[in-house]
Amino acid sequence: MSDENRKPLMDVAESETLRMRGNSLHGNRETLETPLPKNGRGRSEKAHGHTSDMHVSRESDDSIVPEKRANKAGTKAAAESVEGRGSTKGNATRTLLVPDSVPGRRGMGLLGVREAAKRDKKMRFTALLHHVNPELLRASYFELKRQAAPGVDGMTWREYGRNLEERLDDLHGRIHRGAYRAQPSKRAWIPKADGRQRPLGIAALEDKIVQQAVKTVLEQIYEEDFLGFSYGFRPGRSCHNALDALWVGIAHRKVNWVLDADIRGFFDNIDHEWLLTFLEHRIADRRILRLIRKWLKAGVSEDGQWSKTTVGAPQGSVISPILANVFLHYVFDLWANQWRNRYARGSMIMVRYADDFVVGFQDRGDAERFLRELRRRFERFGLQLHPDKTRLIEFGRFAAERRAERGLGKPETFDFLGFTHYCGTTRKGTFTIKRKSIAKRMRAKLQEM
């Protein structure tokens, strides 16, 4: 069947408009439609060598990266086994089992939210804020970094811990009365390995607590939705898992070309309206959405001067990583997975960690077409691929041999999550992928010493 006769890719951003129904404090209503962006417009930071955030109990999930590909697997099953579709449902922690706080009834708490999200992928949750109770706020407080720099409020973790119960009770009351006000993020700058500076947003301590609590609630829904090749800032998944999945994918699949991509200024260019639209595919509790909008619109304070934020999410805030993952889940992950299933003529693998991702292709034509269509896809949502950090290179088992036949040098290398990846051989002479620390990072470390 020709490409012209194939059914176009489903786009969740163009799905049928949903009329919002009244919220309920006693359960989640199920609807099958999804909303349009309200204005009709198109439109956390990365970790190198650090594990992603975990649930309160710090229990890790089951196996993420397989050691070998499943035998006799079809195209989809093989792709899933290589990229690792390990379940993240194993965190039956104390936080998940907090009972519902509705008077007169006890439910399954956040565990019930997770089960409902798993059972029905189209369910929209109308009652989530009651899960943000004193118990979850307390657990969220203890999840924060003790030595983190204070925000505009000047409040440290240890200082807030004095009279903790009274403070949390007051915070809980303000959240549920609608009296909670988000404070602007305090701007800070940290040096990058290339000499530039990365902007960070340091939230006030109470904002961190509420963001951590809402993040825990959202994780119960989106950990059932996120795809297997998404690794950044997810419970039980780390950059080491992503690196291992990439190695397995290239070593055990037919990969001849690698697209090494980076989104330019991703956290600074997240479109607020599109993000809220994507969240509404699953979240119908207007109070949760208002909290998120407050954080997005709170602005930035630098040297005592407040500035408005119309796009972007503060890199470094507690809530930003999961919001970024939700945004890219709809803008990139679902689209790329459908593109692979419908249009790829050869093998294709994907690994994404936050706004860095690597896509491997068997066929060069697939790679070039995917890159062209990806650029158009991103432009629609206000994103751009970084021109200097996005490259399509010949890489894989036969790259050295084929380049030698054309009179070219060694296969090119690519950088991902702090390591330079290059083609190599084992002592037995078989193909393998090797990696070493990125040279510019090593030079920066040596200069510090």
XYZ file of C-alpha atoms in Angstrom:
449
model
C 0.000 0.000 0.000
C 1.391 3.429 -0.918
C 1.984 6.115 1.667
C -0.655 8.315 0.026
C -3.378 5.709 0.595
C -2.522 5.085 4.211
C -4.584 6.514 7.002
C -3.032 9.730 8.372
C -1.489 9.716 11.818
C -3.883 10.262 14.679
C -3.183 13.577 16.368
C -4.451 13.921 19.912
C -4.223 17.697 19.601
C -6.918 17.595 16.906
C -9.324 15.281 18.696
C -12.963 16.072 19.318
C -13.806 18.930 21.667
C -15.019 17.836 25.060
C -17.574 19.795 27.039
C -16.397 19.895 30.618
C -18.751 18.295 33.107
C -19.182 19.132 36.764
C -16.521 17.930 39.151
C -17.252 15.335 41.771
C -15.499 14.864 45.079
C -16.616 11.244 45.298
C -15.276 9.554 42.210
C -13.909 9.727 38.715
C -16.224 9.960 35.759
C -15.338 8.289 32.534
C -15.557 10.021 29.155
C -14.284 8.949 25.775
C -13.649 12.265 24.083
C -10.608 14.528 24.369
C -10.368 18.336 24.276
C -9.058 20.842 21.756
C -6.641 23.651 22.641
C -8.676 26.604 23.790
C -7.018 29.192 21.566
C -6.609 26.910 18.568
C -2.926 27.846 18.295
C -0.243 25.457 17.448
C 2.219 25.534 19.449
C 13.462 19.633 34.168
C 16.411 19.669 33.424
C 18.527 16.712 32.282
C 20.526 14.423 34.488
C 23.911 12.975 33.740
C 24.672 9.960 35.869
C 21.888 10.544 38.400
C 18.867 8.385 39.022
C 15.419 9.811 38.450
C 12.971 10.741 41.178
C 11.378 7.857 43.027
C 8.256 7.414 45.099
C 8.356 8.102 48.805
C 9.408 4.599 49.770
C 12.300 4.621 47.257
C 11.365 1.153 46.029
C 12.506 0.540 42.473
C 10.332 -1.002 39.803
C 10.790 -4.296 38.039
C 13.261 -4.884 35.240
C 13.477 -2.123 32.653
C 16.071 -3.216 30.109
C 16.046 -6.758 28.716
C 19.283 -8.637 28.170
C 18.121 -10.148 24.906
C 15.292 -9.711 22.461
C 12.240 -11.931 22.669
C 12.295 -14.922 20.324
C 9.784 -15.154 17.490
C 8.510 -11.667 18.237
C 6.608 -9.650 15.702
C 7.673 -6.159 14.665
C 5.927 -4.389 17.518
C 6.823 -6.993 20.129
C 10.461 -6.963 19.078
C 10.626 -3.207 19.324
C 9.096 -3.284 22.766
C 11.411 -5.996 24.033
C 14.506 -4.135 22.871
C 13.484 -0.720 24.202
C 12.193 -2.169 27.449
C 8.526 -1.949 28.338
C 9.090 -2.824 31.993
C 6.133 -2.086 34.231
C 6.345 0.729 36.771
C 3.414 -0.469 38.823
C 5.470 -2.051 41.573
C 5.534 0.943 43.911
C 2.759 -0.043 46.305
C 4.140 2.395 48.818
C 2.688 3.917 51.916
C 1.905 7.046 49.934
C -0.112 5.120 47.358
C -2.150 3.487 50.092
C -3.184 6.703 51.809
C -6.986 6.355 52.167
C -9.343 8.832 50.561
C -10.047 11.770 52.856
C -13.731 12.070 52.004
C -15.658 11.879 55.322
C -17.490 8.623 55.905
C -15.704 6.537 53.270
C -12.305 4.942 52.833
C -11.039 4.075 49.376
C -7.825 2.791 47.887
C -6.263 6.254 47.710
C -3.666 6.773 45.014
C -3.458 3.062 44.361
C -7.070 3.265 43.209
C -6.149 6.116 40.856
C -3.387 4.010 39.347
C -5.618 0.989 38.898
C -8.299 3.125 37.227
C -5.711 4.707 34.903
C -4.426 1.281 33.951
C -7.914 -0.146 33.432
C -9.190 2.626 31.166
C -6.714 4.610 29.064
C -9.405 7.169 28.144
C -10.703 7.865 31.630
C -10.608 11.514 32.726
C -10.187 12.022 36.455
C -12.566 14.571 37.952
C -11.606 14.195 41.626
C -7.896 14.258 42.444
C -7.280 17.174 44.795
C -8.583 15.314 47.854
C -5.561 13.019 47.516
C -3.410 16.046 48.389
C -4.025 15.548 52.091
C -1.843 16.223 55.159
C -0.275 12.761 54.961
C 0.842 13.264 51.358
C 2.046 16.811 52.097
C 4.127 15.479 54.981
C 5.636 12.729 52.823
C 6.330 15.328 50.119
C 8.150 17.561 52.597
C 10.484 14.710 53.531
C 11.090 13.992 49.836
C 12.698 17.409 49.325
C 16.445 17.946 49.372
C 17.519 19.074 52.820
C 20.330 21.356 51.650
C 18.592 22.912 48.638
C 18.924 26.655 48.163
C 15.909 28.677 49.377
C 13.590 30.447 46.971
C 12.187 33.983 47.159
C 10.680 33.208 50.570
C 14.129 32.590 52.059
C 12.737 29.532 53.848
C 15.033 26.530 54.302
C 13.917 22.938 54.700
C 15.095 22.754 58.297
C 13.464 26.030 59.286
C 10.118 24.967 57.816
C 10.364 21.743 59.823
C 9.872 23.682 63.049
C 6.159 23.485 63.854
C 5.829 21.269 60.796
C 2.376 19.874 61.587
C 0.870 23.325 62.118
C 2.433 24.614 58.897
C 1.195 21.638 56.871
C -2.322 21.868 58.298
C -2.426 25.543 57.346
C -1.053 24.779 53.866
C -3.593 21.999 53.376
C -6.429 24.346 54.332
C -5.273 27.050 51.922
C -4.964 24.559 49.066
C -8.515 23.289 49.478
C -10.038 26.734 50.136
C -8.404 28.113 47.000
C -6.341 30.549 49.086
C -2.957 29.033 48.184
C -0.829 31.404 46.080
C 2.205 30.307 44.104
C 5.294 32.489 44.479
C 7.666 33.373 41.630
C 10.720 31.222 41.062
C 14.085 32.631 42.048
C 16.412 32.788 39.056
C 19.816 31.173 39.426
C 22.495 30.371 36.867
C 24.803 27.362 36.726
C 27.747 26.932 34.330
C 27.576 24.394 31.507
C 30.481 22.350 30.173
C 30.650 24.466 26.991
C 31.117 27.701 28.940
C 27.534 28.908 28.698
C 25.136 29.186 31.620
C 21.930 27.280 32.282
C 19.018 29.120 33.948
C 17.397 27.440 36.929
C 14.197 28.323 38.750
C 14.230 27.805 42.537
C 10.714 27.559 43.939
C 9.637 28.665 47.405
C 9.571 25.823 49.923
C 5.781 25.570 50.189
C 5.555 25.536 46.400
C 8.033 22.649 46.360
C 5.917 20.701 48.845
C 2.678 21.170 46.908
C 4.400 20.462 43.602
C 5.860 17.229 44.963
C 2.414 16.158 46.187
C 0.727 16.935 42.849
C 3.595 15.230 41.010
C 2.977 12.057 43.059
C -0.718 12.150 42.118
C 0.009 12.717 38.411
C 2.536 9.885 38.336
C -0.162 7.364 39.201
C -1.927 8.272 35.951
C 0.905 8.974 33.552
C 3.137 6.066 34.530
C 0.382 3.927 33.002
C 0.432 6.062 29.819
C 4.089 6.833 29.126
C 5.771 4.640 26.522
C 8.680 2.318 27.146
C 11.332 4.357 25.344
C 10.772 7.347 27.662
C 13.300 7.276 30.513
C 13.900 10.763 31.891
C 12.706 11.631 35.419
C 10.450 8.622 35.868
C 10.186 6.439 38.992
C 12.514 3.470 38.790
C 14.126 4.648 35.545
C 17.485 6.335 35.245
C 19.911 7.532 32.610
C 21.758 4.224 33.078
C 18.612 2.368 31.997
C 18.372 4.616 28.935
C 22.023 4.011 28.030
C 21.579 0.255 28.402
C 18.415 0.279 26.279
C 20.234 2.217 23.558
C 23.114 -0.277 23.589
C 20.757 -3.247 23.354
C 18.744 -1.617 20.565
C 21.729 -0.822 18.338
C 23.562 -4.081 19.077
C 20.600 -6.422 18.536
C 18.509 -4.639 15.915
C 19.252 -3.757 12.303
C 20.471 -0.188 12.832
C 22.534 1.497 10.102
C 21.709 5.157 10.744
C 21.358 7.114 13.961
C 19.495 10.372 14.478
C 20.995 12.131 17.494
C 18.576 14.947 18.376
C 18.277 17.725 20.935
C 15.399 20.161 21.331
C 16.563 23.775 21.401
C 15.717 25.526 24.678
C 13.006 22.995 25.408
C 12.101 23.984 28.972
C 12.040 27.659 27.964
C 9.634 27.039 25.075
C 6.939 24.754 26.472
C 3.657 26.289 25.349
C 1.370 26.677 28.374
C -1.924 26.331 26.523
C -0.864 23.226 24.655
C 0.465 21.717 27.885
C -2.823 22.318 29.707
C -4.698 20.905 26.729
C -2.637 17.740 26.861
C -3.200 17.435 30.596
C -6.949 17.686 30.041
C -6.874 14.444 28.090
C -6.604 12.754 31.492
C -7.205 15.438 34.146
C -10.700 16.879 34.520
C -10.252 18.165 38.079
C -10.203 21.925 37.485
C -8.552 22.528 40.860
C -5.475 20.491 39.892
C -5.299 22.295 36.558
C -5.550 25.666 38.332
C -2.626 24.750 40.577
C -0.500 23.883 37.554
C -1.513 27.092 35.794
C -0.541 29.082 38.911
C 2.954 27.602 38.858
C 3.356 28.238 35.147
C 2.223 31.864 35.458
C 3.968 32.716 38.739
C 6.848 34.402 36.948
C 10.549 34.690 37.759
C 12.364 36.895 40.244
C 15.962 37.866 39.459
C 17.886 40.378 41.571
C 14.587 41.473 43.116
C 12.942 42.170 39.743
C 9.836 40.170 38.806
C 9.237 39.173 35.187
C 6.202 37.532 33.626
C 6.353 34.042 32.101
C 4.141 33.315 29.095
C 5.919 30.165 27.872
C 8.228 27.628 29.433
C 8.531 25.794 32.735
C 11.246 26.635 35.287
C 14.104 24.193 34.820
C 14.899 22.830 38.252
C 11.429 23.002 39.786
C 9.849 19.865 41.258
C 6.860 19.771 38.905
C 8.670 20.634 35.644
C 10.025 17.154 34.779
C 6.650 15.415 34.750
C 5.041 18.331 32.903
C 7.825 18.130 30.324
C 7.281 14.399 29.956
C 3.541 14.895 29.466
C 4.222 17.530 26.798
C 6.675 15.325 24.878
C 4.471 12.257 25.352
C 1.877 13.887 23.122
C 4.142 15.933 20.862
C 6.832 13.317 20.215
C 6.347 9.860 21.768
C 2.868 8.960 20.499
C 3.527 10.523 17.103
C 6.919 8.822 16.644
C 5.544 5.451 17.728
C 2.709 5.714 15.211
C 5.124 6.827 12.503
C 7.234 3.729 13.154
C 4.248 1.397 12.994
C 2.773 2.916 9.825
C 5.581 4.280 7.693
C 8.930 2.728 8.622
C 10.052 0.231 5.981
C 12.900 -1.140 8.067
C 13.772 -1.590 11.705
C 13.546 1.476 13.974
C 14.409 2.024 17.649
C 13.934 5.034 19.948
C 15.281 6.106 23.325
C 14.331 9.451 24.916
C 15.638 11.003 28.094
C 13.916 14.351 28.771
C 14.572 16.510 25.679
C 17.472 14.381 24.397
C 16.591 11.452 22.187
C 18.234 9.011 19.802
C 16.427 7.234 16.960
C 18.024 4.326 15.091
C 17.025 3.303 11.556
C 17.788 0.415 9.257
C 16.834 2.388 6.149
C 18.337 5.773 5.298
C 15.193 6.852 3.477
C 13.175 6.274 6.638
C 15.658 8.351 8.641
C 15.596 11.317 6.256
C 11.814 11.320 5.957
C 11.352 11.001 9.715
C 13.675 13.967 10.327
C 11.809 16.167 7.810
C 8.422 15.359 9.290
C 9.712 15.686 12.842
C 10.862 19.255 12.170
C 7.380 20.157 10.926
C 5.779 18.406 13.879
C 7.862 20.349 16.396
C 7.312 23.695 14.678
C 3.575 23.256 15.088
C 4.001 23.128 18.878
C 6.571 25.903 19.165
C 9.661 23.680 19.349
C 12.808 23.473 17.225
C 15.543 20.900 16.851
C 18.928 22.308 17.833
C 20.808 22.791 14.520
C 24.235 22.028 16.021
C 23.204 19.112 18.222
C 20.926 17.278 15.781
C 22.719 15.013 13.310
C 21.973 12.008 11.131
C 25.034 9.749 10.984
C 25.945 6.346 9.578
C 26.392 4.059 12.551
C 26.090 0.403 13.420
C 27.379 -3.061 12.676
C 28.299 -2.429 9.037
C 29.137 1.271 9.201
C 32.946 0.872 9.245
C 32.952 -1.603 6.364
C 30.628 0.429 4.153
C 32.440 3.694 4.792
C 35.765 2.034 3.965
C 34.331 0.856 0.649
C 33.482 4.485 -0.193
C 36.898 5.717 0.857
C 35.639 7.438 3.982
C 37.091 7.407 7.473
C 35.873 5.799 10.646
C 32.141 5.972 11.489
C 31.070 9.198 13.175
C 30.285 9.308 16.871
C 27.343 10.787 18.783
C 26.852 12.106 22.307
C 24.039 11.020 24.605
C 23.650 11.501 28.354
C 27.222 12.557 28.995
C 28.896 9.842 26.915
C 30.353 9.722 23.407
C 29.191 6.560 21.621
C 31.343 5.015 18.900
C 31.571 1.806 16.893
C 34.057 -0.745 18.162
C 34.890 -4.436 18.262
C 35.308 -6.983 21.011
C 38.448 -9.045 21.549
C 36.877 -11.673 19.317
C 36.431 -9.108 16.552
C 32.645 -8.840 16.737
C 30.813 -5.516 16.592
C 29.988 -3.636 19.783
C 29.081 -0.112 20.856
C 31.611 1.576 23.075
C 31.277 4.788 25.032
C 33.491 7.229 26.877
C 32.938 10.451 28.803
C 32.351 13.443 26.570
C 35.687 15.182 26.000
C 34.479 18.691 26.837
C 33.100 17.476 30.162
C 36.389 15.790 30.943
C 38.291 18.987 30.128
C 35.968 21.004 32.373
C 36.560 18.548 35.245
C 40.332 18.745 34.771
C 40.199 22.536 34.794
C 38.265 22.445 38.075
C 40.976 20.224 39.581
